[in-house]
């Protein structure tokens, strides 16, 4: 009886091997390479600061935010304080060209950032000017 069961077991194993039943499951796989293009998005905030980011997906809203791969960067709500130098004095800026009509910027009067400039329709700044002396 032992011989018959041994022969039977050998027959079952041989049959399974022929049908692929004893396969270990190791199937060679093709290795693929995944590549993704990076996109870059940027926006210029009202303060003049530029925000930018890179990722597999990005979007931006003019003067509001940039977003890359779901991470948002928002423009600051208030512009940083200006440094009073000759280039930022109201009298120096007044009459010079500006980027787009209807925008404002701060300027300095008597060494303090208390003045303001407005970009006119002809793309020139008109600024607060100190009173004329006697």
Coordinates of C-alpha atoms in Angstrom, one line a residue:
X1 CA 0.0 0.0 0.0
X2 CA 2.9 2.3 0.7
X3 CA 4.2 1.9 -2.8
X4 CA 0.8 2.7 -4.3
X5 CA 0.4 5.9 -2.3
X6 CA 4.0 6.9 -3.1
X7 CA 3.4 6.4 -6.8
X8 CA 0.1 8.3 -6.5
X9 CA 1.8 11.2 -4.8
X10 CA 4.6 11.3 -7.4
X11 CA 1.9 11.2 -10.1
X12 CA 0.0 14.1 -8.5
X13 CA 3.1 16.3 -8.2
X14 CA 4.2 15.5 -11.8
X15 CA 0.7 16.5 -13.0
X16 CA 0.7 19.7 -11.0
X17 CA 4.1 20.6 -12.3
X18 CA 3.0 20.0 -15.9
X19 CA 0.0 22.3 -15.4
X20 CA 2.0 25.0 -13.6
X21 CA 0.4 24.2 -10.3
X22 CA 3.7 24.2 -8.3
X23 CA 5.0 27.4 -9.8
X24 CA 6.5 29.7 -7.1
X25 CA 4.8 32.8 -8.6
X26 CA 8.1 34.5 -9.5
X27 CA 7.3 36.0 -12.9
X28 CA 10.0 38.2 -14.4
X29 CA 8.6 41.7 -14.8
X30 CA 9.7 44.4 -17.1
X31 CA 11.1 47.3 -15.2
X32 CA 9.5 50.6 -16.3
X33 CA 10.9 54.0 -15.9
X34 CA 8.4 56.8 -14.9
X35 CA 9.4 60.3 -15.8
X36 CA 7.4 63.4 -15.2
X37 CA 7.9 66.9 -16.5
X38 CA 8.2 69.7 -14.0
X39 CA 6.2 72.8 -14.4
X40 CA 7.0 76.2 -12.9
X41 CA 4.4 78.8 -12.0
X42 CA 4.9 82.3 -10.7
X43 CA 2.9 85.4 -9.9
X44 CA 3.9 89.0 -8.9
X45 CA 2.2 90.3 -5.8
X46 CA 0.9 93.8 -5.3
X47 CA 3.9 94.5 -3.1
X48 CA 6.3 93.7 -6.0
X49 CA 7.3 90.3 -4.5
X50 CA 7.4 87.4 -6.9
X51 CA 6.3 84.0 -5.8
X52 CA 7.2 80.9 -7.8
X53 CA 7.3 77.1 -7.4
X54 CA 7.9 74.0 -9.5
X55 CA 6.2 70.6 -9.4
X56 CA 4.5 68.0 -11.5
X57 CA 1.4 70.2 -11.5
X58 CA 1.0 73.9 -10.8
X59 CA -1.3 76.9 -11.1
X60 CA -1.3 80.5 -10.2
X61 CA -3.7 83.4 -9.8
X62 CA -2.3 86.9 -10.8
X63 CA -1.3 88.7 -7.6
X64 CA -2.9 86.1 -5.3
X65 CA -1.1 82.8 -5.0
X66 CA 0.9 80.0 -6.7
X67 CA 0.2 76.3 -6.1
X68 CA 2.5 73.3 -6.9
X69 CA 1.5 69.7 -6.1
X70 CA -1.2 71.0 -3.8
X71 CA 1.0 73.3 -1.7
X72 CA -0.1 76.9 -1.8
X73 CA 2.0 80.1 -1.4
X74 CA 0.0 83.2 -0.9
X75 CA 1.0 86.8 -1.5
X76 CA 1.4 88.9 1.7
X77 CA -1.7 90.9 2.5
X78 CA 0.3 94.1 3.3
X79 CA 3.4 95.2 1.4
X80 CA 6.6 95.3 3.4
X81 CA 7.6 98.7 4.7
X82 CA 9.7 100.7 2.3
X83 CA 13.2 101.9 3.1
X84 CA 13.5 105.6 2.8
X85 CA 16.3 106.3 0.3
X86 CA 16.7 108.8 -2.5
X87 CA 15.2 106.3 -4.9
X88 CA 12.0 106.1 -2.7
X89 CA 11.4 109.8 -2.2
X90 CA 8.2 111.1 -3.5
X91 CA 9.9 114.0 -5.4
X92 CA 12.3 111.5 -7.1
X93 CA 9.5 109.2 -8.2
X94 CA 7.0 111.9 -9.3
X95 CA 6.7 112.0 -13.1
X96 CA 8.6 108.8 -13.8
X97 CA 7.1 105.8 -15.6
X98 CA 5.0 103.3 -13.8
X99 CA 3.9 99.7 -14.8
X100 CA 0.1 100.0 -15.0
X101 CA -2.5 102.7 -14.6
X102 CA -4.5 102.7 -11.4
X103 CA -1.8 101.2 -9.2
X104 CA -0.4 102.8 -6.0
X105 CA 2.9 102.7 -4.2
X106 CA 4.3 104.3 -1.1
X107 CA 7.0 106.9 -1.1
X108 CA 9.0 108.9 1.5
X109 CA 8.4 112.5 2.6
X110 CA 11.0 114.1 4.9
X111 CA 12.6 110.7 5.5
X112 CA 9.4 108.9 6.5
X113 CA 7.2 106.5 4.5
X114 CA 4.2 108.7 4.7
X115 CA 3.7 109.6 1.0
X116 CA 1.9 107.9 -1.8
X117 CA 2.1 107.7 -5.6
X118 CA -0.6 106.9 -8.1
X119 CA 0.0 105.6 -11.6
X120 CA -1.9 107.8 -14.0
X121 CA -3.6 106.8 -17.3
X122 CA -0.4 107.9 -19.2
X123 CA 1.7 105.4 -17.1
X124 CA 3.5 108.1 -15.1
X125 CA 3.5 108.5 -11.3
X126 CA 1.9 111.4 -9.6
X127 CA 3.0 111.6 -6.0
X128 CA 2.4 113.4 -2.7
X129 CA 4.9 116.3 -2.7
X130 CA 6.2 118.2 0.3
X131 CA 4.8 121.8 0.6
X132 CA 6.9 124.4 -1.0
X133 CA 8.8 126.6 1.5
X134 CA 8.3 130.3 1.9

